[in-house]
GROMACS .gro file of N, CA and C in nm:
model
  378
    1UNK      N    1   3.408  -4.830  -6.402
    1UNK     CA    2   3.421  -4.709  -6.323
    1UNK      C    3   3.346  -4.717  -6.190
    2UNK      N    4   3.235  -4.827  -6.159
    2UNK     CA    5   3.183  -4.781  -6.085
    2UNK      C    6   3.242  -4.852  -5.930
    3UNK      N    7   3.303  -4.948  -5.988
    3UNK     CA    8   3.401  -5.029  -5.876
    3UNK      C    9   3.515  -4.896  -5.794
    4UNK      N   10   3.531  -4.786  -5.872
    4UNK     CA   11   3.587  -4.684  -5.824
    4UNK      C   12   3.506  -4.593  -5.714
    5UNK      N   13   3.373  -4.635  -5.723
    5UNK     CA   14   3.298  -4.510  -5.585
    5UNK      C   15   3.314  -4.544  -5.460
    6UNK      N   16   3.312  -4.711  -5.428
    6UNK     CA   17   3.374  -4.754  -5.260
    6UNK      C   18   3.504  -4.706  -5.239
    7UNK      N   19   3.569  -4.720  -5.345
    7UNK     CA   20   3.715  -4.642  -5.321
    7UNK      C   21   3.739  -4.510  -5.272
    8UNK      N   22   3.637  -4.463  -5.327
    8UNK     CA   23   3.667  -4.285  -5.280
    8UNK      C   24   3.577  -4.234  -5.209
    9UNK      N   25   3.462  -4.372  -5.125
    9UNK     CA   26   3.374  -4.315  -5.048
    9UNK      C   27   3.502  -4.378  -4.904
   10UNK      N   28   3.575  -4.458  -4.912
   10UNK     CA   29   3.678  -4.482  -4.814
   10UNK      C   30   3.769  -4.375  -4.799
   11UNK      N   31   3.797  -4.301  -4.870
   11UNK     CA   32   3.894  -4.197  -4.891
   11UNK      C   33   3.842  -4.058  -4.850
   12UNK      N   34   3.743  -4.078  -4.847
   12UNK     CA   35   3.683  -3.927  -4.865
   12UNK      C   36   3.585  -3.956  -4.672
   13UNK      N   37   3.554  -4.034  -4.640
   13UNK     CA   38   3.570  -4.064  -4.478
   13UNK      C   39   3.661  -4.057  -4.347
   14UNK      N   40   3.740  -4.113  -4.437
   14UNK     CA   41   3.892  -4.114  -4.359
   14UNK      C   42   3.918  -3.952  -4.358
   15UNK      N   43   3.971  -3.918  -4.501
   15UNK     CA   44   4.026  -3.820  -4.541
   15UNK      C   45   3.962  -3.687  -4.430
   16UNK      N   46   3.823  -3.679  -4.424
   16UNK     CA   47   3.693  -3.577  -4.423
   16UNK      C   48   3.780  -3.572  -4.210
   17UNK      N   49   3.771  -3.694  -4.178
   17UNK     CA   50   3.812  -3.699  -4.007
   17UNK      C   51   3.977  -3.659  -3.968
   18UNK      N   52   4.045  -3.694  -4.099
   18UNK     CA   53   4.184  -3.651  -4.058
   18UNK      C   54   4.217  -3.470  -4.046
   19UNK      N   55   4.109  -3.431  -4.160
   19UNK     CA   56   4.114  -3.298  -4.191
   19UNK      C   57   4.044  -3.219  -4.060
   20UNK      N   58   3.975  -3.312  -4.008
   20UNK     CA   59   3.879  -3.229  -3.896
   20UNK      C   60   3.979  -3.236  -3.772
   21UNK      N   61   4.027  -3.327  -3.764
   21UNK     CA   62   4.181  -3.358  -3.656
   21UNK      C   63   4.281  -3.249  -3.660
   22UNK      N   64   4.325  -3.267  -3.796
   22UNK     CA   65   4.453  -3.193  -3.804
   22UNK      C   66   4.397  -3.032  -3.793
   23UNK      N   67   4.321  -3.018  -3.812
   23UNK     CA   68   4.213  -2.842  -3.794
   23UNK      C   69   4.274  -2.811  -3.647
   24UNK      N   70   4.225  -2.946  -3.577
   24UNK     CA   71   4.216  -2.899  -3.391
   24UNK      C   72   4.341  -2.875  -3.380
   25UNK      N   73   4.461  -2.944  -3.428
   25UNK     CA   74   4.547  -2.949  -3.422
   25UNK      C   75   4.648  -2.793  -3.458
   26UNK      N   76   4.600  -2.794  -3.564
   26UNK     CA   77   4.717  -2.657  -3.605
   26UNK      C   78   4.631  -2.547  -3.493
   27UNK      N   79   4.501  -2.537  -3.487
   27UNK     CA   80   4.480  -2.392  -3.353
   27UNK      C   81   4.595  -2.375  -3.280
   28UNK      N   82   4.660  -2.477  -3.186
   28UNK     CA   83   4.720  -2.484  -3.097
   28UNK      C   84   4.883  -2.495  -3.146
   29UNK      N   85   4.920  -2.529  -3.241
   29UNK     CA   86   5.040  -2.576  -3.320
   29UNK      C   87   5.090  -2.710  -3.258
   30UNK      N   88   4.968  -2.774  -3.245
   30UNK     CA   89   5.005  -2.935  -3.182
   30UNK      C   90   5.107  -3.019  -3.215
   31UNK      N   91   5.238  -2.969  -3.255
   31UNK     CA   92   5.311  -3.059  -3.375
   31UNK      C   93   5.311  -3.191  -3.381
   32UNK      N   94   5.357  -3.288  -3.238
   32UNK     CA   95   5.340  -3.416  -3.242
   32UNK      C   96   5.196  -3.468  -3.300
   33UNK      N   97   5.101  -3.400  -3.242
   33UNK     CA   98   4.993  -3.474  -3.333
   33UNK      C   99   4.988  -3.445  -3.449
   34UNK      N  100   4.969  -3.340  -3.512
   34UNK     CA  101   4.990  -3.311  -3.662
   34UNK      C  102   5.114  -3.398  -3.712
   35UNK      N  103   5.208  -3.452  -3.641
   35UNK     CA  104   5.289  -3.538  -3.717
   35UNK      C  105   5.240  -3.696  -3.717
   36UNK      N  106   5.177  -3.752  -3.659
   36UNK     CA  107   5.064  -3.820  -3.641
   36UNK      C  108   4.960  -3.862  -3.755
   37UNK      N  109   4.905  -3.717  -3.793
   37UNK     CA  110   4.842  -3.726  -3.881
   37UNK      C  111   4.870  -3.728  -4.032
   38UNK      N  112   5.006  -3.690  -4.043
   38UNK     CA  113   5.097  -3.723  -4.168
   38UNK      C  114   5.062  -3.867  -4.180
   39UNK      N  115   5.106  -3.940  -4.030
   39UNK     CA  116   5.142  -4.075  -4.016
   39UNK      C  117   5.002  -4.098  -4.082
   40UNK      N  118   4.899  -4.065  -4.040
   40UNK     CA  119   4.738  -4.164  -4.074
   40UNK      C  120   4.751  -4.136  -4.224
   41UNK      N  121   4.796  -4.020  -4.265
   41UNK     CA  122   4.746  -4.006  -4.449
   41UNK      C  123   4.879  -4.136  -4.487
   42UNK      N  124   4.930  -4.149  -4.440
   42UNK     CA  125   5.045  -4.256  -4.534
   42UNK      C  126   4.997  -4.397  -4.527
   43UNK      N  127   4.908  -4.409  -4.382
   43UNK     CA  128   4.842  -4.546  -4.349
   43UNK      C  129   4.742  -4.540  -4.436
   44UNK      N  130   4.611  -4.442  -4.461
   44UNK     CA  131   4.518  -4.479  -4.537
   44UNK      C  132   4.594  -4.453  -4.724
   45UNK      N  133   4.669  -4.399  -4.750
   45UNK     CA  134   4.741  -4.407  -4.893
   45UNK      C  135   4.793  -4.551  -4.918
   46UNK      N  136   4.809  -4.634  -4.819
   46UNK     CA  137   4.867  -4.763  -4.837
   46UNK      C  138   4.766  -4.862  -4.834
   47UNK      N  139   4.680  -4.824  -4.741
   47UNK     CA  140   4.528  -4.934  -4.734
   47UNK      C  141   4.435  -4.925  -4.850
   48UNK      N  142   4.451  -4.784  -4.939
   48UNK     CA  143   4.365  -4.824  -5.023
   48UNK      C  144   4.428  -4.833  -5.151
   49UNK      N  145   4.600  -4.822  -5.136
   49UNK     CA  146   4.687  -4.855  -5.317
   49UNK      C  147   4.661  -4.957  -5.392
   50UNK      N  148   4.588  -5.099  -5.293
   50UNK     CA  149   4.573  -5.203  -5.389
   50UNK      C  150   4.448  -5.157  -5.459
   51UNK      N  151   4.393  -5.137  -5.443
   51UNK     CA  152   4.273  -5.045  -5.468
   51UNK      C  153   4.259  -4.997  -5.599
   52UNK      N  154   4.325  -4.896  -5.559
   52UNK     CA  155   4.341  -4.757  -5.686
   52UNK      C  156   4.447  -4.816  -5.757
   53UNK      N  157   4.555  -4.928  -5.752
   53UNK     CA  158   4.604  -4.991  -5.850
   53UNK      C  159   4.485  -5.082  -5.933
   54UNK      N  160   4.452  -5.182  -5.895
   54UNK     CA  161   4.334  -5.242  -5.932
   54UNK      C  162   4.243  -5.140  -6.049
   55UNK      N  163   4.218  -5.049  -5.981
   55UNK     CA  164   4.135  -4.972  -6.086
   55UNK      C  165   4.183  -4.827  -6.149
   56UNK      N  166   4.362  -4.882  -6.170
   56UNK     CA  167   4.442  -4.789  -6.264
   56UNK      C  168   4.437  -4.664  -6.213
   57UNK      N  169   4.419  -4.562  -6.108
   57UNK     CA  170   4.457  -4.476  -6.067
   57UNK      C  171   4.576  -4.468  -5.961
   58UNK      N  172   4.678  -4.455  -5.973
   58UNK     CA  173   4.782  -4.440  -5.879
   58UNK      C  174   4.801  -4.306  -5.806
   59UNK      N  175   4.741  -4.227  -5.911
   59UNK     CA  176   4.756  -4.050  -5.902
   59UNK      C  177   4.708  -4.070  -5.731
   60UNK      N  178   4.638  -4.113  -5.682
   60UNK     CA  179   4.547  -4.031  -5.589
   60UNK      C  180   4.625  -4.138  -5.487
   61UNK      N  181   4.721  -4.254  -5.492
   61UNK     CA  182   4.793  -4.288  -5.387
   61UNK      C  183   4.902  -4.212  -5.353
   62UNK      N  184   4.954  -4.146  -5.472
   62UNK     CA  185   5.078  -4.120  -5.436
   62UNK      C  186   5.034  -3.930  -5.407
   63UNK      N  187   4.931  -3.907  -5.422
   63UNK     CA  188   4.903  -3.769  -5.353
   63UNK      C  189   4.885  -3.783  -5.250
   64UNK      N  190   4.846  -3.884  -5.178
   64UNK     CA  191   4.824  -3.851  -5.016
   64UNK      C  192   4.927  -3.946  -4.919
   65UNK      N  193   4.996  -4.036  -5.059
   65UNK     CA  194   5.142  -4.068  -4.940
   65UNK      C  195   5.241  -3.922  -4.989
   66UNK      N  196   5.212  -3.834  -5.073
   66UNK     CA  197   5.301  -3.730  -5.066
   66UNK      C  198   5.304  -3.681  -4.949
   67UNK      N  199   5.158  -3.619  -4.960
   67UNK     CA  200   5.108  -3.505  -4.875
   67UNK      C  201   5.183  -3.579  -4.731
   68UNK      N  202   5.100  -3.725  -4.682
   68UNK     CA  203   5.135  -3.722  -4.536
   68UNK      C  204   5.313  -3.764  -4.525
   69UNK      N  205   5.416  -3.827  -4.650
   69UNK     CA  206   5.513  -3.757  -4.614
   69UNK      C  207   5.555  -3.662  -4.538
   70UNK      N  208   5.495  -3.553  -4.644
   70UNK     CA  209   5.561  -3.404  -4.666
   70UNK      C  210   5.515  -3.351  -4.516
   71UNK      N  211   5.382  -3.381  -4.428
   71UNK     CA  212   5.304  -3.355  -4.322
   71UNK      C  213   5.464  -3.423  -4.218
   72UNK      N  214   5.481  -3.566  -4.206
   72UNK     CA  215   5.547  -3.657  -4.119
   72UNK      C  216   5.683  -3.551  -4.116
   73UNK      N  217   5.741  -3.540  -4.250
   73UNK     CA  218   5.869  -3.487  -4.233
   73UNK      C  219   5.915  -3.367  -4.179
   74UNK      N  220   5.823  -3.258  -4.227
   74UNK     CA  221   5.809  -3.107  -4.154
   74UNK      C  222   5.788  -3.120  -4.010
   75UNK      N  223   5.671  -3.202  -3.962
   75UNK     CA  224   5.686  -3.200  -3.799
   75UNK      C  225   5.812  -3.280  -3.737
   76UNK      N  226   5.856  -3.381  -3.794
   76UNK     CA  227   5.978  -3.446  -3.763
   76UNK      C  228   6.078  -3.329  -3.738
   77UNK      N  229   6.121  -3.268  -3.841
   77UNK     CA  230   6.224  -3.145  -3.870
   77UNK      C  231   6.164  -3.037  -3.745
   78UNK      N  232   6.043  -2.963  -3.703
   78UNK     CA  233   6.006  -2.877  -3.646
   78UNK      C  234   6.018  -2.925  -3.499
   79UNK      N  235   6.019  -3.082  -3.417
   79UNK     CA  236   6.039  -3.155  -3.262
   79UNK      C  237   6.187  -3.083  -3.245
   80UNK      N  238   6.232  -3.059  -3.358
   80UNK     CA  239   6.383  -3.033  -3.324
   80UNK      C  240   6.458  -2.884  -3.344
   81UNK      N  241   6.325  -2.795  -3.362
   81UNK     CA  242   6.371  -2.688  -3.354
   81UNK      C  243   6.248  -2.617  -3.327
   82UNK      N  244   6.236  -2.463  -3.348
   82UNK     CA  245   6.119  -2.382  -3.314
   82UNK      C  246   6.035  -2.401  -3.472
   83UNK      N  247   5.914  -2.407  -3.406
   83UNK     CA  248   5.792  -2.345  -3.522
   83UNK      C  249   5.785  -2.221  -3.594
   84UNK      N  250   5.865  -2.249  -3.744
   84UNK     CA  251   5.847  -2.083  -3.754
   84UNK      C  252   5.703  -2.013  -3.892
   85UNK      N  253   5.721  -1.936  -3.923
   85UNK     CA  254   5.602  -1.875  -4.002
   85UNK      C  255   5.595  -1.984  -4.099
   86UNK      N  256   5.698  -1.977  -4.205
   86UNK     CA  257   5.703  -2.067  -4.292
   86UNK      C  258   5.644  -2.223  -4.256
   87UNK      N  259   5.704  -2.288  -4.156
   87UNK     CA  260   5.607  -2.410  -4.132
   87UNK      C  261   5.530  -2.416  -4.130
   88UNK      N  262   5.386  -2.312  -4.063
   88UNK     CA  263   5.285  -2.286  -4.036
   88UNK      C  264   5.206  -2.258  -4.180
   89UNK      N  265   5.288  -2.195  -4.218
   89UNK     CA  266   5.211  -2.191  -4.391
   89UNK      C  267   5.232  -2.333  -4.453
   90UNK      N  268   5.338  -2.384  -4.433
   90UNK     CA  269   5.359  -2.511  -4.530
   90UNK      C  270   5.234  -2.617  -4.469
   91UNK      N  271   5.209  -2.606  -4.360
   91UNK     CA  272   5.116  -2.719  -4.305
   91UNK      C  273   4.972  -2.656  -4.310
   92UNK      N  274   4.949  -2.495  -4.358
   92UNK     CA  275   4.795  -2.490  -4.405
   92UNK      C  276   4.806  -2.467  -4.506
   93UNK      N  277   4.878  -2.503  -4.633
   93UNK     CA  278   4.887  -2.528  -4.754
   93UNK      C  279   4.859  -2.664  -4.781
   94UNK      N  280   4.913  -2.781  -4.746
   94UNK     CA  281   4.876  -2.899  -4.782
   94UNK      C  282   4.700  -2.912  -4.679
   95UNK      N  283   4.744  -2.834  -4.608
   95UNK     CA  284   4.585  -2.898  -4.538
   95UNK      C  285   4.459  -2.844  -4.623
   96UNK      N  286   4.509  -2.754  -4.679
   96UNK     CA  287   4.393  -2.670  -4.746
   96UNK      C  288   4.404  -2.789  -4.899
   97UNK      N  289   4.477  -2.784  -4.949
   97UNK     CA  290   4.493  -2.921  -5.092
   97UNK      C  291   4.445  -3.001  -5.024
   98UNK      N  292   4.483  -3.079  -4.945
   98UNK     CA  293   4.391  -3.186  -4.899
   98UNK      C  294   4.205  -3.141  -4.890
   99UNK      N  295   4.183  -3.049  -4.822
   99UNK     CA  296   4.053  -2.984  -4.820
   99UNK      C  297   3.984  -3.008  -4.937
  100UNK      N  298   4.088  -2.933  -5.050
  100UNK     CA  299   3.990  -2.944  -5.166
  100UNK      C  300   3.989  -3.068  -5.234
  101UNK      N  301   4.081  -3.150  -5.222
  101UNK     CA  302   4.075  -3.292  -5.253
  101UNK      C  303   3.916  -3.377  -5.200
  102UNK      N  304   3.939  -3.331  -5.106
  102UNK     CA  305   3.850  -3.374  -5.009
  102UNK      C  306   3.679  -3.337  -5.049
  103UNK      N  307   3.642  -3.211  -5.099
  103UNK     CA  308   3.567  -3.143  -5.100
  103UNK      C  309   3.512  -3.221  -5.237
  104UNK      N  310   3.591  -3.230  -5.393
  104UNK     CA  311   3.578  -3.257  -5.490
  104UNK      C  312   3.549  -3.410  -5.505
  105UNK      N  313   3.579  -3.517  -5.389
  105UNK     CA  314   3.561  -3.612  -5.379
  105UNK      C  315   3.368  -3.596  -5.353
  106UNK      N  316   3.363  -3.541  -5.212
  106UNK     CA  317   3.209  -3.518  -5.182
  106UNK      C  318   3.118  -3.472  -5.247
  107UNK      N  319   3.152  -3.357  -5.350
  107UNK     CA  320   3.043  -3.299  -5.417
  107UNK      C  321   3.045  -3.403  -5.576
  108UNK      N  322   3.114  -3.496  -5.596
  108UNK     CA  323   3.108  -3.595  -5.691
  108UNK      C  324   3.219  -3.555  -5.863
  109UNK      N  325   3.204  -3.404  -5.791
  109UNK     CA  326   3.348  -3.409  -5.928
  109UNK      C  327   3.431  -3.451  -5.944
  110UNK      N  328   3.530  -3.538  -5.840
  110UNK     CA  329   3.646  -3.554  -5.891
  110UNK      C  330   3.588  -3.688  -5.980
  111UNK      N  331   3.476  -3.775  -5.887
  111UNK     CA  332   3.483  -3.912  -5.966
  111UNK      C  333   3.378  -3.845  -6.134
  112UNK      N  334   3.348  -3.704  -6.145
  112UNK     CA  335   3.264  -3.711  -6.243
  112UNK      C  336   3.383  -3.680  -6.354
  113UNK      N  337   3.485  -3.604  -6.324
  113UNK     CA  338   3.627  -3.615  -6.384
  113UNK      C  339   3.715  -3.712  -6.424
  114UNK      N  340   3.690  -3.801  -6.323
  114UNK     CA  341   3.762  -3.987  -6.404
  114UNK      C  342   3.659  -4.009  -6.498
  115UNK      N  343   3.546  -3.993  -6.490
  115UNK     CA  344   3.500  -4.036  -6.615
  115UNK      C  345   3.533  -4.005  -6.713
  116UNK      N  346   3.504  -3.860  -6.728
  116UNK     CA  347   3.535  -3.771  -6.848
  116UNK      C  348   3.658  -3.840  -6.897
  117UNK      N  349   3.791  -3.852  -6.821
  117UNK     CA  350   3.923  -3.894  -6.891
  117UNK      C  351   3.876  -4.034  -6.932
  118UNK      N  352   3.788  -4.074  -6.832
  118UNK     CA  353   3.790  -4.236  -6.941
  118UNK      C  354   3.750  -4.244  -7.051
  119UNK      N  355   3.624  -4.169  -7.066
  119UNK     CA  356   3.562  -4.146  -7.213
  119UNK      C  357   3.648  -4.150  -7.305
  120UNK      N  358   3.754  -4.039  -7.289
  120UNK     CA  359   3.856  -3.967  -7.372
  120UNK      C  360   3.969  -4.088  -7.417
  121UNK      N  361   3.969  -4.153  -7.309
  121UNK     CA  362   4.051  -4.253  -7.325
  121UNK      C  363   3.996  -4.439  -7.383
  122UNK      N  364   3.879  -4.423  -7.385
  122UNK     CA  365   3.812  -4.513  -7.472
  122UNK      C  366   3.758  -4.456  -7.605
  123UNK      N  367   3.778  -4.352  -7.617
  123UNK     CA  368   3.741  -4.298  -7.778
  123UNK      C  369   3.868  -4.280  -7.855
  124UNK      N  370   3.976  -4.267  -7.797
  124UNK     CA  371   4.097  -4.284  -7.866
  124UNK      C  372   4.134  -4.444  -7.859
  125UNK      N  373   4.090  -4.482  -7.795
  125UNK     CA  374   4.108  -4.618  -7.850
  125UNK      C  375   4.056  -4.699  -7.995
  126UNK      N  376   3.967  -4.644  -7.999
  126UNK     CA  377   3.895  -4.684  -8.114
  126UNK      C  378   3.925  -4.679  -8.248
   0.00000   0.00000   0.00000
């Protein structure tokens, strides 16, 4: 497990600066950059999959190549038309999930939560 804390001290760096970006970003409804920043969550979801494959979590690659999908595709779709309410919620909805992703990484629960499942999952082994 413990080969898992560089992993999510990379994740939770990155993650912590994209969130502070994309912040500046929605004030203004910056879309190209906020689509940008889709782009960075899909780059760091890919830099660290060998990673989190290596140490059997996939969950947390494919949440933040969701998220910056779901980020890339909405501003893609929005260059080509007007910004409306609904977008604006859809993009401080994932930003806020990301937040708390983010948050649970720093205060040490999420990795105090892989443990717990590992436990669970080395006592049923037995």
């Amino acid at each position: 497990m413990e080969r898992f804390l560089p992993i999510l001290q990379t994740i939770q760096t990155r993650l912590r600066e994209l969130l502070r970006r994309n912040e500046q970003y929605m004030l203004h409804w910056d879309v190209p950059k906020i689509r940008g920043v889709g782009e960075d969550l899909i780059d760091l979801a890919w830099d660290v999959s060998s990673d989190l494959i290596e140490v059997e979590h996939r969950i947390l690659y494919r949440s933040l190549s969701e998220a910056g999908l779901g980020i890339w595709n909405r501003a893609s779709e929005v260059q080509n038309r007007s910004l409306t309410k609904e977008d604006k919620e859809y993009f401080k909805s994932v930003h806020e999930a990301l937040g708390n992703l983010c948050e649970k990484i720093e205060t040490g629960e999420y990795y105090k939560a892989l443990q717990e499942v590992a436990s669970k999952i080395n006592y049923k082994k037995r």
